[in-house]
Short mmCIF file of C-alpha atoms and ligand atoms in Angstrom, two decimals:
data_model
loop_
_atom_site.label_atom_id
_atom_site.label_comp_id
_atom_site.label_asym_id
_atom_site.label_seq_id
_atom_site.Cartn_x
_atom_site.Cartn_y
_atom_site.Cartn_z
CA MET A 1 39.01 140.80 79.04
CA VAL A 2 41.48 138.16 79.64
CA ASN A 3 45.11 138.83 80.07
CA THR A 4 47.12 137.38 77.48
CA THR A 5 50.51 138.46 78.12
CA ILE A 6 52.39 136.36 80.61
CA LYS A 7 56.06 137.17 82.02
CA THR A 8 58.18 134.10 81.55
CA THR A 9 61.73 135.34 81.92
CA LYS A 10 62.80 133.11 84.70
CA SER A 11 61.63 130.16 82.62
CA GLN A 12 63.44 131.17 79.46
CA GLU A 13 66.64 131.76 81.48
CA ILE A 14 66.57 128.47 82.97
CA PHE A 15 65.56 126.56 79.74
CA THR A 16 68.26 128.35 77.95
CA ALA A 17 70.68 127.13 80.33
CA ALA A 18 69.38 123.62 80.52
CA GLN A 19 69.84 123.40 76.60
CA ASN A 20 73.63 123.30 77.18
CA LEU A 21 73.45 120.80 79.91
CA MET A 22 70.82 118.07 78.68
CA PRO A 23 70.19 117.12 75.26
CA GLY A 24 67.20 119.41 74.05
CA GLY A 25 67.36 120.74 77.70
CA VAL A 26 64.95 118.25 79.08
CA SER A 27 64.59 114.78 80.67
CA SER A 28 61.97 113.53 78.25
CA PRO A 29 61.21 114.96 74.64
CA VAL A 30 57.73 116.19 74.67
CA ARG A 31 58.62 118.44 77.50
CA ALA A 32 60.47 120.70 75.32
CA PHE A 33 57.74 121.97 73.21
CA LYS A 34 59.10 121.38 69.90
CA SER A 35 55.90 120.47 68.33
CA VAL A 36 53.75 123.29 69.60
CA GLY A 37 56.63 126.02 69.41
CA GLY A 38 57.69 128.61 72.11
CA GLN A 39 59.70 128.09 74.90
CA PRO A 40 58.58 125.61 77.56
CA ILE A 41 57.62 126.90 80.78
CA VAL A 42 59.66 126.00 83.93
CA PHE A 43 57.80 124.49 87.02
CA ASP A 44 58.37 125.57 90.42
CA ARG A 45 55.35 123.77 92.33
CA VAL A 46 52.31 121.89 91.83
CA ASN A 47 49.05 121.51 94.15
CA GLY A 48 45.55 120.33 93.34
CA ALA A 49 44.62 121.01 89.75
CA TYR A 50 47.13 123.98 89.37
CA ILE A 51 51.01 124.36 88.63
CA TRP A 52 53.16 127.50 89.22
CA ASP A 53 56.04 128.35 87.19
CA VAL A 54 59.12 129.92 88.11
CA ASP A 55 57.80 133.44 87.29
CA CYS A 56 54.90 132.89 89.67
CA ASN A 57 52.40 132.23 86.88
CA LYS A 58 49.50 129.90 87.84
CA TYR A 59 47.89 127.52 85.48
CA ILE A 60 45.35 124.83 85.64
CA ASP A 61 46.93 121.88 84.55
CA TYR A 62 45.66 119.11 82.21
CA VAL A 63 48.64 117.15 82.08
CA GLY A 64 49.01 115.95 85.50
CA THR A 65 52.48 114.87 85.47
CA TRP A 66 51.45 112.79 82.62
CA GLY A 67 48.93 110.85 84.26
CA PRO A 68 49.52 109.91 87.76
CA ALA A 69 48.07 113.15 89.71
CA ILE A 70 44.46 111.53 89.23
CA CYS A 71 43.78 112.80 93.13
CA GLY A 72 45.25 116.28 92.22
CA HIS A 73 48.64 117.03 92.84
CA ALA A 74 50.26 116.86 96.09
CA HIS A 75 47.06 115.53 97.65
CA PRO A 76 47.62 116.41 101.61
CA GLU A 77 46.83 112.79 102.46
CA VAL A 78 49.42 111.24 99.90
CA ILE A 79 51.89 113.86 101.30
CA SER A 80 51.52 113.17 105.03
CA ALA A 81 51.75 109.10 104.25
CA LEU A 82 55.19 110.19 102.28
CA HIS A 83 56.37 112.20 105.27
CA ALA A 84 55.67 109.29 107.58
CA ALA A 85 57.26 106.81 105.27
CA LEU A 86 60.54 109.20 104.94
CA GLU A 87 61.00 108.69 108.35
CA LYS A 88 61.66 105.04 107.92
CA GLY A 89 64.25 105.66 105.00
CA THR A 90 64.20 105.87 101.33
CA SER A 91 65.00 102.56 100.17
CA PHE A 92 65.20 99.01 101.64
CA GLY A 93 66.20 96.89 98.64
CA ALA A 94 64.43 94.21 100.38
CA PRO A 95 60.94 93.10 101.04
CA SER A 96 58.47 95.18 102.83
CA VAL A 97 55.13 94.86 103.83
CA LEU A 98 54.11 98.04 101.87
CA GLU A 99 54.39 95.74 98.67
CA ASN A 100 51.96 93.26 100.12
CA VAL A 101 49.40 95.78 100.72
CA LEU A 102 49.73 97.32 96.97
CA ALA A 103 49.80 94.15 95.29
CA GLU A 104 46.76 93.12 97.14
CA MET A 105 45.11 96.20 96.28
CA VAL A 106 46.05 95.76 92.56
CA ILE A 107 45.15 91.95 92.13
CA ASP A 108 41.51 92.95 94.01
CA ALA A 109 40.87 95.86 91.37
CA VAL A 110 42.42 94.66 88.21
CA PRO A 111 40.36 91.50 86.69
CA SER A 112 43.41 89.94 84.81
CA ILE A 113 45.99 90.48 87.65
CA GLU A 114 46.42 87.21 90.09
CA MET A 115 49.99 88.06 90.62
CA VAL A 116 52.14 91.40 90.14
CA ARG A 117 55.78 92.23 89.85
CA PHE A 118 56.68 95.97 90.83
CA VAL A 119 59.30 97.91 88.59
CA ASN A 120 60.11 101.68 88.45
CA SER A 121 58.60 102.72 85.12
CA GLY A 122 56.18 101.86 82.21
CA THR A 123 59.07 101.11 80.15
CA GLU A 124 60.24 98.68 82.30
CA ALA A 125 56.83 97.15 82.62
CA CYS A 126 56.49 96.56 78.84
CA MET A 127 59.90 95.14 78.43
CA ALA A 128 59.48 92.73 81.09
CA VAL A 129 56.04 91.38 79.74
CA LEU A 130 57.20 91.33 76.40
CA ARG A 131 60.04 88.86 77.62
CA LEU A 132 57.35 87.03 79.46
CA MET A 133 55.03 86.82 76.67
CA ARG A 134 57.72 85.27 74.57
CA ALA A 135 59.31 82.75 77.18
CA PHE A 136 55.45 81.66 78.03
CA THR A 137 54.40 80.86 74.40
CA ASN A 138 57.99 79.83 73.03
CA ARG A 139 57.28 82.10 70.12
CA GLU A 140 58.83 85.63 68.98
CA LYS A 141 56.89 87.61 67.11
CA ILE A 142 54.49 90.14 68.58
CA ILE A 143 51.75 92.56 67.20
CA LYS A 144 51.55 96.03 68.16
CA PHE A 145 49.59 99.20 66.95
CA GLU A 146 50.59 102.00 64.84
CA GLY A 147 50.76 105.12 67.27
CA CYS A 148 50.50 102.90 70.57
CA TYR A 149 53.43 103.74 72.77
CA HIS A 150 54.88 101.07 75.30
CA GLY A 151 57.73 102.90 76.33
CA HIS A 152 61.11 103.18 74.80
CA ALA A 153 62.56 99.91 74.66
CA ASP A 154 64.08 98.73 71.27
CA MET A 155 61.21 96.09 70.53
CA PHE A 156 58.61 98.88 70.54
CA LEU A 157 60.18 101.56 68.75
CA VAL A 158 58.13 100.82 65.71
CA LYS A 159 55.49 102.97 64.41
CA ALA A 160 55.29 104.21 68.15
CA GLY A 161 53.11 107.11 69.43
CA SER A 162 53.86 109.74 72.27
CA GLY A 163 57.12 111.54 71.71
CA VAL A 164 58.10 109.54 68.67
CA ALA A 165 54.71 110.96 66.95
CA THR A 166 55.11 114.24 68.19
CA LEU A 167 58.57 114.70 66.74
CA GLY A 168 57.66 112.95 63.71
CA LEU A 169 60.71 110.52 64.16
CA PRO A 170 61.34 107.47 61.95
CA ASP A 171 61.74 104.42 63.97
CA SER A 172 64.86 105.17 66.31
CA PRO A 173 68.27 105.22 64.83
CA GLY A 174 70.08 103.02 67.17
CA VAL A 175 67.63 100.26 67.37
CA PRO A 176 69.04 97.32 65.58
CA LYS A 177 66.95 95.41 63.00
CA SER A 178 67.46 92.15 64.80
CA ALA A 179 65.38 93.98 67.81
CA THR A 180 62.49 95.02 65.87
CA SER A 181 62.40 92.14 63.21
CA SER A 182 59.42 90.22 65.45
CA THR A 183 57.60 93.21 65.78
CA LEU A 184 54.69 93.21 63.33
CA THR A 185 52.37 96.26 63.35
CA ALA A 186 48.44 97.07 62.40
CA PRO A 187 46.38 99.96 62.29
CA TYR A 188 44.62 100.47 65.83
CA ASN A 189 41.09 99.42 65.53
CA ASP A 190 41.40 97.04 62.29
CA LEU A 191 40.49 93.46 63.44
CA GLU A 192 41.22 92.44 59.68
CA ALA A 193 44.77 93.53 59.65
CA VAL A 194 45.24 91.57 62.94
CA LYS A 195 43.75 88.55 61.55
CA ALA A 196 45.69 88.79 58.36
CA LEU A 197 48.79 88.84 60.43
CA PHE A 198 48.11 86.01 62.57
CA GLU A 199 47.29 83.84 59.31
CA GLU A 200 50.68 85.10 57.91
CA ASN A 201 52.57 83.96 60.94
CA ARG A 202 50.67 80.87 62.22
CA ASP A 203 52.22 79.64 65.34
CA GLN A 204 54.58 82.49 65.55
CA ILE A 205 52.93 84.95 67.21
CA ALA A 206 53.58 85.56 71.19
CA GLY A 207 50.84 87.93 71.68
CA VAL A 208 49.12 91.14 70.96
CA ILE A 209 50.00 94.25 72.85
CA LEU A 210 47.75 97.55 72.96
CA GLU A 211 46.61 100.71 74.73
CA PRO A 212 43.09 99.46 75.36
CA VAL A 213 41.99 103.19 74.89
CA VAL A 214 45.06 105.03 73.18
CA GLY A 215 46.90 108.11 74.62
CA ASN A 216 49.89 108.17 72.93
CA ALA A 217 48.35 109.07 69.54
CA GLY A 218 45.92 111.74 70.84
CA PHE A 219 42.92 110.33 72.45
CA ILE A 220 41.52 107.26 70.51
CA PRO A 221 38.74 104.85 72.12
CA PRO A 222 38.42 101.51 70.95
CA ASP A 223 35.62 100.70 68.42
CA ALA A 224 32.91 98.32 69.49
CA GLY A 225 34.01 94.94 69.21
CA PHE A 226 37.70 95.73 68.74
CA LEU A 227 38.54 94.45 72.06
CA GLU A 228 36.23 91.45 72.06
CA GLY A 229 37.91 90.57 68.51
CA LEU A 230 41.42 90.70 69.90
CA ARG A 231 40.41 88.42 72.58
CA GLU A 232 38.82 85.92 70.31
CA LEU A 233 41.90 86.08 67.76
CA THR A 234 44.45 85.60 70.43
CA HIS A 235 42.53 82.70 72.03
CA GLU A 236 42.12 81.15 68.53
CA HIS A 237 45.78 81.23 67.96
CA GLY A 238 47.27 80.48 71.32
CA ALA A 239 48.66 83.90 71.75
CA LEU A 240 48.65 86.07 74.68
CA LEU A 241 46.63 89.27 74.90
CA VAL A 242 48.23 92.17 76.85
CA PHE A 243 46.65 95.36 77.90
CA ASP A 244 49.03 98.02 78.53
CA GLU A 245 47.43 100.14 81.23
CA VAL A 246 50.00 102.36 82.01
CA MET A 247 48.13 105.32 81.54
CA THR A 248 44.48 103.78 81.65
CA GLY A 249 44.83 101.75 84.92
CA PHE A 250 42.95 103.01 87.69
CA ARG A 251 41.83 106.01 85.35
CA ILE A 252 39.28 104.62 82.88
CA ALA A 253 37.73 102.80 85.81
CA TYR A 254 39.23 101.63 89.60
CA GLY A 255 39.96 98.42 87.55
CA GLY A 256 41.28 100.01 84.21
CA ALA A 257 39.99 99.63 80.70
CA GLN A 258 39.64 95.91 81.23
CA GLU A 259 37.03 96.60 83.87
CA LYS A 260 35.24 99.22 81.73
CA PHE A 261 34.89 97.06 78.41
CA GLY A 262 34.68 93.75 80.54
CA ILE A 263 37.53 92.04 78.40
CA THR A 264 40.17 90.26 80.64
CA PRO A 265 43.62 90.11 78.66
CA ASP A 266 46.12 87.46 80.13
CA LEU A 267 48.76 90.06 81.31
CA THR A 268 48.60 93.56 81.90
CA THR A 269 51.29 96.52 82.53
CA MET A 270 50.79 99.59 84.69
CA GLY A 271 52.53 102.66 85.96
CA LYS A 272 51.43 106.31 86.64
CA VAL A 273 48.56 106.12 89.09
CA ILE A 274 49.75 103.11 90.91
CA GLY A 275 52.83 105.26 91.75
CA GLY A 276 50.73 108.31 93.16
CA GLY A 277 53.57 110.51 91.37
CA LEU A 278 56.60 108.52 92.21
CA PRO A 279 58.33 106.33 89.91
CA VAL A 280 56.56 103.09 89.77
CA GLY A 281 55.58 100.39 86.83
CA ALA A 282 54.19 96.90 87.37
CA TYR A 283 53.31 94.06 85.15
CA GLY A 284 50.80 91.15 86.39
CA GLY A 285 48.43 88.67 85.33
CA ARG A 286 47.68 85.14 85.15
CA ARG A 287 49.31 83.12 87.84
CA ASP A 288 50.68 80.32 85.62
CA ILE A 289 52.23 83.13 83.42
CA MET A 290 53.86 85.14 86.34
CA SER A 291 54.94 82.09 88.17
CA MET A 292 57.47 81.92 85.39
CA ILE A 293 59.24 85.28 86.73
CA ALA A 294 62.54 84.85 88.52
CA PRO A 295 63.07 83.63 91.23
CA ALA A 296 59.66 81.53 91.20
CA GLY A 297 60.74 80.76 87.65
CA PRO A 298 63.50 81.12 85.01
CA VAL A 299 62.42 84.69 83.24
CA TYR A 300 64.92 86.89 84.58
CA GLN A 301 64.04 90.73 85.79
CA ALA A 302 65.39 92.44 88.45
CA GLY A 303 65.53 96.29 89.97
CA THR A 304 67.60 97.80 92.76
CA LEU A 305 64.79 100.35 93.51
CA SER A 306 61.93 98.13 92.67
CA GLY A 307 59.23 98.27 95.39
CA ASN A 308 60.54 101.26 96.74
CA PRO A 309 58.90 102.16 100.06
CA LEU A 310 58.01 105.81 99.16
CA ALA A 311 56.68 104.76 95.85
CA MET A 312 54.48 101.91 97.44
CA THR A 313 53.39 104.26 100.07
CA ALA A 314 52.28 106.96 97.54
CA GLY A 315 50.66 104.16 95.26
CA ILE A 316 48.49 102.87 98.58
CA LYS A 317 47.40 105.96 99.60
CA THR A 318 46.35 107.25 95.99
CA LEU A 319 44.36 104.05 95.50
CA GLU A 320 42.85 104.37 98.81
CA LEU A 321 41.43 107.97 97.78
CA LEU A 322 40.07 106.55 94.46
CA GLN A 323 38.15 103.74 96.35
CA LYS A 324 36.08 106.56 97.94
CA PRO A 325 32.30 106.37 96.57
CA GLY A 326 31.54 108.67 94.01
CA THR A 327 35.40 109.00 92.47
CA TYR A 328 34.63 107.94 88.88
CA GLU A 329 31.41 109.39 88.65
CA GLN A 330 32.76 112.69 89.64
CA LEU A 331 35.89 112.14 87.12
CA GLU A 332 33.36 111.59 84.41
CA ARG A 333 30.91 114.50 85.11
CA ILE A 334 33.86 116.98 85.03
CA THR A 335 35.59 115.53 82.09
CA LYS A 336 32.49 115.36 79.98
CA LYS A 337 31.80 119.09 80.84
CA LEU A 338 35.30 119.73 79.64
CA ALA A 339 35.76 117.40 76.49
CA ASP A 340 32.03 118.21 75.39
CA GLY A 341 32.74 122.19 75.95
CA LEU A 342 36.05 122.20 74.29
CA LEU A 343 34.44 120.42 71.08
CA LYS A 344 31.50 122.61 71.19
CA VAL A 345 33.68 125.87 71.14
CA ALA A 346 35.74 124.63 68.50
CA GLN A 347 32.78 123.81 66.25
CA GLU A 348 31.06 127.31 66.79
CA THR A 349 34.23 129.12 66.32
CA GLY A 350 34.26 127.45 62.63
CA HIS A 351 36.98 124.94 63.10
CA ALA A 352 36.87 121.35 61.85
CA ALA A 353 37.02 119.22 64.90
CA CYS A 354 36.55 115.92 66.84
CA GLY A 355 36.96 114.77 70.31
CA SER A 356 35.76 112.64 73.06
CA HIS A 357 36.57 111.37 76.51
CA ILE A 358 36.24 108.39 78.62
CA SER A 359 36.12 108.85 82.53
CA ALA A 360 39.45 111.16 83.25
CA MET A 361 40.90 111.07 79.90
CA PHE A 362 40.13 113.39 77.09
CA GLY A 363 41.34 114.65 73.42
CA LEU A 364 40.48 117.10 70.70
CA PHE A 365 41.89 116.79 67.16
CA PHE A 366 41.61 119.72 64.77
CA THR A 367 40.00 117.62 62.01
CA SER A 368 36.73 116.74 61.40
CA GLY A 369 37.43 113.04 61.96
CA PRO A 370 36.32 110.41 62.80
CA VAL A 371 39.70 109.37 64.21
CA HIS A 372 39.90 105.74 64.40
CA ASN A 373 43.83 105.12 64.31
CA TYR A 374 46.94 107.15 63.98
CA GLU A 375 46.69 107.55 59.89
CA ASP A 376 43.70 109.71 60.92
CA ALA A 377 45.08 111.44 63.88
CA LYS A 378 47.71 112.54 61.53
CA LYS A 379 45.20 114.47 59.51
CA SER A 380 44.98 116.87 62.52
CA ASP A 381 45.92 120.52 61.72
CA THR A 382 49.08 120.34 64.12
CA THR A 383 49.76 123.84 63.38
CA LYS A 384 46.86 125.16 64.50
CA PHE A 385 47.17 122.93 67.61
CA GLY A 386 50.30 124.70 68.44
CA ARG A 387 48.91 128.09 68.26
CA PHE A 388 45.66 126.94 70.28
CA HIS A 389 48.43 125.28 72.91
CA ARG A 390 50.33 128.66 72.93
CA GLY A 391 47.01 130.96 73.49
CA MET A 392 45.74 128.55 76.04
CA LEU A 393 49.19 128.61 78.00
CA GLU A 394 48.85 132.58 77.66
CA ARG A 395 45.64 132.28 79.48
CA GLY A 396 46.75 130.14 82.41
CA ILE A 397 45.63 126.94 80.93
CA TYR A 398 48.32 124.11 80.51
CA LEU A 399 47.28 121.45 77.96
CA ALA A 400 49.93 118.44 76.90
CA PRO A 401 52.36 120.38 74.54
CA SER A 402 51.41 117.98 71.49
CA GLN A 403 48.46 116.93 69.48
CA PHE A 404 49.40 113.11 69.96
CA GLU A 405 48.78 113.14 73.53
CA ALA A 406 45.63 112.52 75.77
CA GLY A 407 44.50 115.11 78.17
CA PHE A 408 43.99 114.23 81.97
CA THR A 409 41.60 115.57 84.56
CA SER A 410 41.79 115.00 88.30
CA LEU A 411 39.49 114.86 91.17
CA ALA A 412 40.86 118.50 92.22
CA HIS A 413 39.41 120.06 88.85
CA THR A 414 36.57 122.27 89.72
CA ASP A 415 33.48 123.15 87.89
CA GLU A 416 35.01 126.78 88.00
CA ASP A 417 38.29 125.52 86.35
CA ILE A 418 36.33 123.85 83.71
CA GLU A 419 34.63 127.10 82.83
CA GLN A 420 37.65 129.37 82.92
CA THR A 421 39.04 126.81 80.44
CA LEU A 422 36.27 126.74 78.08
CA ALA A 423 36.14 130.50 78.24
CA ALA A 424 40.00 130.59 77.68
CA ALA A 425 39.15 128.24 74.50
CA LYS A 426 36.79 130.38 73.33
CA ASP A 427 38.66 133.48 73.29
CA VAL A 428 41.80 131.61 71.41
CA LEU A 429 39.82 129.76 68.92
CA SER A 430 37.75 132.90 68.13
CA SER A 431 41.11 134.43 67.25
CA LEU A 432 42.76 131.54 65.08
N1 LIG B 501 53.04 102.69 78.17
C1 LIG B 501 51.94 103.52 78.05
C2 LIG B 501 50.67 103.47 77.58
C3 LIG B 501 52.19 104.61 78.30
O1 LIG B 501 51.57 105.98 78.14
C4 LIG B 501 53.77 105.01 78.65
C5 LIG B 501 54.02 106.51 79.10
N2 LIG B 501 53.42 107.71 78.97
C6 LIG B 501 54.45 103.96 79.02
C7 LIG B 501 54.22 102.75 78.65
C8 LIG B 501 55.84 104.36 79.34
O2 LIG B 501 56.04 104.56 80.71
P1 LIG B 501 57.09 105.40 81.25
O3 LIG B 501 57.04 106.68 80.70
O4 LIG B 501 56.92 105.32 82.68
O5 LIG B 501 58.29 104.43 80.92
#
């Protein structure tokens, strides 16, 4: 019999105090567990596939600090490389050879990237890429997709995913109309809608930006032909295609979704895995476009901590670990076992459900589906998801605290972890 009562006294005390100190008690909204109910657990440490909270409860973790922990948390080789780097100082604010090393690794791996610029977050990468798209094409309008999240810059807070979707927020107050008037949106996987936007806005669209596999409206893969269709449409209209691979980069495949699906965009944004758990973002792409970035060209973008030696070190070591033979086969195998298992358990226990995975990213919706876009995803029973989430947490399984986030596995997850997770899911779903 699984023990379903966990003591979370310290978590509660700390989170109660935090609410007085920081808006909602958190540094980023989804962490507050608003959409799943109950108090968040407060972490004490992470290692491998596991996290421990301040009350000493242990959980199998499928959030992986929202994606970076693909080798498992606190991988000993990453930690020891960081120890060595730390001895040399925490920040240079000047060129270092570490930037060359990581840049070469990213350029070698990601088909679209001929030159790269490092920043500190996915948000920054997407903000910069938007400026670059507009500068290169001398056009202002962009197309994004409903439920896709590209960070919290004004121009992208239009029908956005992630926390915006989780909290059911309208397009955020404080964003001036002028900032979003050039942001056009279409439903994901709807090529006809994109075609119509191009027709209605001839010679005005700088480009199309998307998550090539959606993780911020729950997990939604691209339909066959969707990415190809976008590549053709953007070519036809002299617009740029931008893959936001902040989540999918080095996760869907070593070279990201663009390698997996064989579609090469003009520009790519990255983050998460390439920082190995330290704050990093990056954008890159065609040399002729990237050459417009200052000081090579006139498009301004800068950062005090950009290319930070600790972040570069963690990124380099993480990518080295991912290069080992068998990495992506293992991630695929373990994730398939989990995703197929969760769906089977949900269906066997009588719940309408659908879900899937690609490589180390997975999702489960409480709707019979199919889910092709954000409108479909919203049909999921989020109240049921909240109860499922709480039940899993009580059984030592930490899932993303929102229906509208993808799940992440790592090289540290074992078959036993997956089996324990599926047993917990069966227990919870039988009782819902
Ligand atoms: N783009 C995508 C696809 C993301 O998933 C995220 C974050 N989850 C971002 C951009 C923003 O990245 P950050 O949180 O590092 O600013």
